[in-house]
Amino acid sequence: MRPVQTAQVAARWFVLRLDDAPTTREDRVRWRVGWVVAYVVSLGFWDLGVKQRALIEVLRRDDDTVVATFPETGERLISERLLELRTALLGLDAATFCQRYAIPASAVVGPGEDVVEDELVR
């Protein structure tokens, strides 16, 4: 595998955004009812933890258009997906990145922007 030139890395055209997934009122009610039932059935010895939910979005750098969305549940899965996408942004050229994550090739426009690794996630 040949190394990708800095001028071609996908991070020149794309950036990631991590948002907590909004929970609906029904989800919150369902969770509370489930927690109460489990707590009562276990005689107070069981505590149901809340699973973190998030949306990881791939945005175009030039106009912040969302080109791909990855919903994840659970801290471990969120971290793994975020790491996978960050690694791909810095290690793949734009065409391969688009192909791997089903992003239209038309999303790559212009020469791109300079890459600063700390700014890959907004």
PDB file of N, CA, C and O in Angstrom, residues 6 11-12 19 43 51 72 77 86 88 114-115 120:
ATOM      1  N   THR A   6      -0.002  14.253   1.534  1.00  0.00           N
ATOM      2  CA  THR A   6      -0.746  15.188   2.368  1.00  0.00           C
ATOM      3  C   THR A   6      -1.746  15.999   1.561  1.00  0.00           C
ATOM      4  O   THR A   6      -2.817  16.325   2.040  1.00  0.00           O
ATOM      5  N   ALA A  11      -9.106  14.480   4.839  1.00  0.00           N
ATOM      6  CA  ALA A  11      -9.317  15.533   5.837  1.00  0.00           C
ATOM      7  C   ALA A  11      -9.231  16.933   5.237  1.00  0.00           C
ATOM      8  O   ALA A  11      -9.678  17.901   5.850  1.00  0.00           O
ATOM      9  N   ARG A  12      -8.681  17.067   4.049  1.00  0.00           N
ATOM     10  CA  ARG A  12      -8.655  18.386   3.390  1.00  0.00           C
ATOM     11  C   ARG A  12     -10.066  18.816   2.980  1.00  0.00           C
ATOM     12  O   ARG A  12     -10.341  19.995   2.856  1.00  0.00           O
ATOM     13  N   ASP A  19     -22.471  14.770  17.755  1.00  0.00           N
ATOM     14  CA  ASP A  19     -23.631  15.328  18.447  1.00  0.00           C
ATOM     15  C   ASP A  19     -24.296  14.248  19.273  1.00  0.00           C
ATOM     16  O   ASP A  19     -24.432  13.121  18.816  1.00  0.00           O
ATOM     17  N   LEU A  43     -35.492  -5.813  43.954  1.00  0.00           N
ATOM     18  CA  LEU A  43     -35.566  -5.368  45.357  1.00  0.00           C
ATOM     19  C   LEU A  43     -34.570  -4.248  45.654  1.00  0.00           C
ATOM     20  O   LEU A  43     -34.021  -4.143  46.744  1.00  0.00           O
ATOM     21  N   LYS A  51     -27.490   4.298  28.376  1.00  0.00           N
ATOM     22  CA  LYS A  51     -26.568   4.118  27.257  1.00  0.00           C
ATOM     23  C   LYS A  51     -26.459   5.438  26.502  1.00  0.00           C
ATOM     24  O   LYS A  51     -27.470   6.012  26.115  1.00  0.00           O
ATOM     25  N   GLU A  72     -24.659   5.915  16.614  1.00  0.00           N
ATOM     26  CA  GLU A  72     -24.034   4.895  17.456  1.00  0.00           C
ATOM     27  C   GLU A  72     -24.614   4.951  18.864  1.00  0.00           C
ATOM     28  O   GLU A  72     -25.025   6.009  19.332  1.00  0.00           O
ATOM     29  N   LEU A  77     -18.728   1.888  21.350  1.00  0.00           N
ATOM     30  CA  LEU A  77     -18.992   1.936  19.908  1.00  0.00           C
ATOM     31  C   LEU A  77     -18.813   3.341  19.339  1.00  0.00           C
ATOM     32  O   LEU A  77     -18.319   3.510  18.225  1.00  0.00           O
ATOM     33  N   ARG A  86     -11.614   9.132  12.071  1.00  0.00           N
ATOM     34  CA  ARG A  86     -10.452  10.035  12.146  1.00  0.00           C
ATOM     35  C   ARG A  86      -9.247   9.425  11.443  1.00  0.00           C
ATOM     36  O   ARG A  86      -8.527  10.105  10.707  1.00  0.00           O
ATOM     37  N   ALA A  88      -9.316   7.211   9.048  1.00  0.00           N
ATOM     38  CA  ALA A  88      -9.587   7.209   7.605  1.00  0.00           C
ATOM     39  C   ALA A  88      -9.403   8.596   7.005  1.00  0.00           C
ATOM     40  O   ALA A  88      -8.876   8.726   5.895  1.00  0.00           O
ATOM     41  N   ASP A 114      -6.161  23.328   4.410  1.00  0.00           N
ATOM     42  CA  ASP A 114      -5.064  22.772   5.180  1.00  0.00           C
ATOM     43  C   ASP A 114      -5.594  21.960   6.357  1.00  0.00           C
ATOM     44  O   ASP A 114      -6.608  22.312   6.959  1.00  0.00           O
ATOM     45  N   VAL A 115      -4.893  20.883   6.671  1.00  0.00           N
ATOM     46  CA  VAL A 115      -5.334  19.962   7.720  1.00  0.00           C
ATOM     47  C   VAL A 115      -4.642  20.274   9.032  1.00  0.00           C
ATOM     48  O   VAL A 115      -3.423  20.356   9.084  1.00  0.00           O
ATOM     49  N   LEU A 120     -10.210  18.086  13.543  1.00  0.00           N
ATOM     50  CA  LEU A 120     -10.928  17.079  12.776  1.00  0.00           C
ATOM     51  C   LEU A 120     -12.322  16.802  13.317  1.00  0.00           C
ATOM     52  O   LEU A 120     -13.179  16.333  12.602  1.00  0.00           O
TER      53      LEU A 120
END
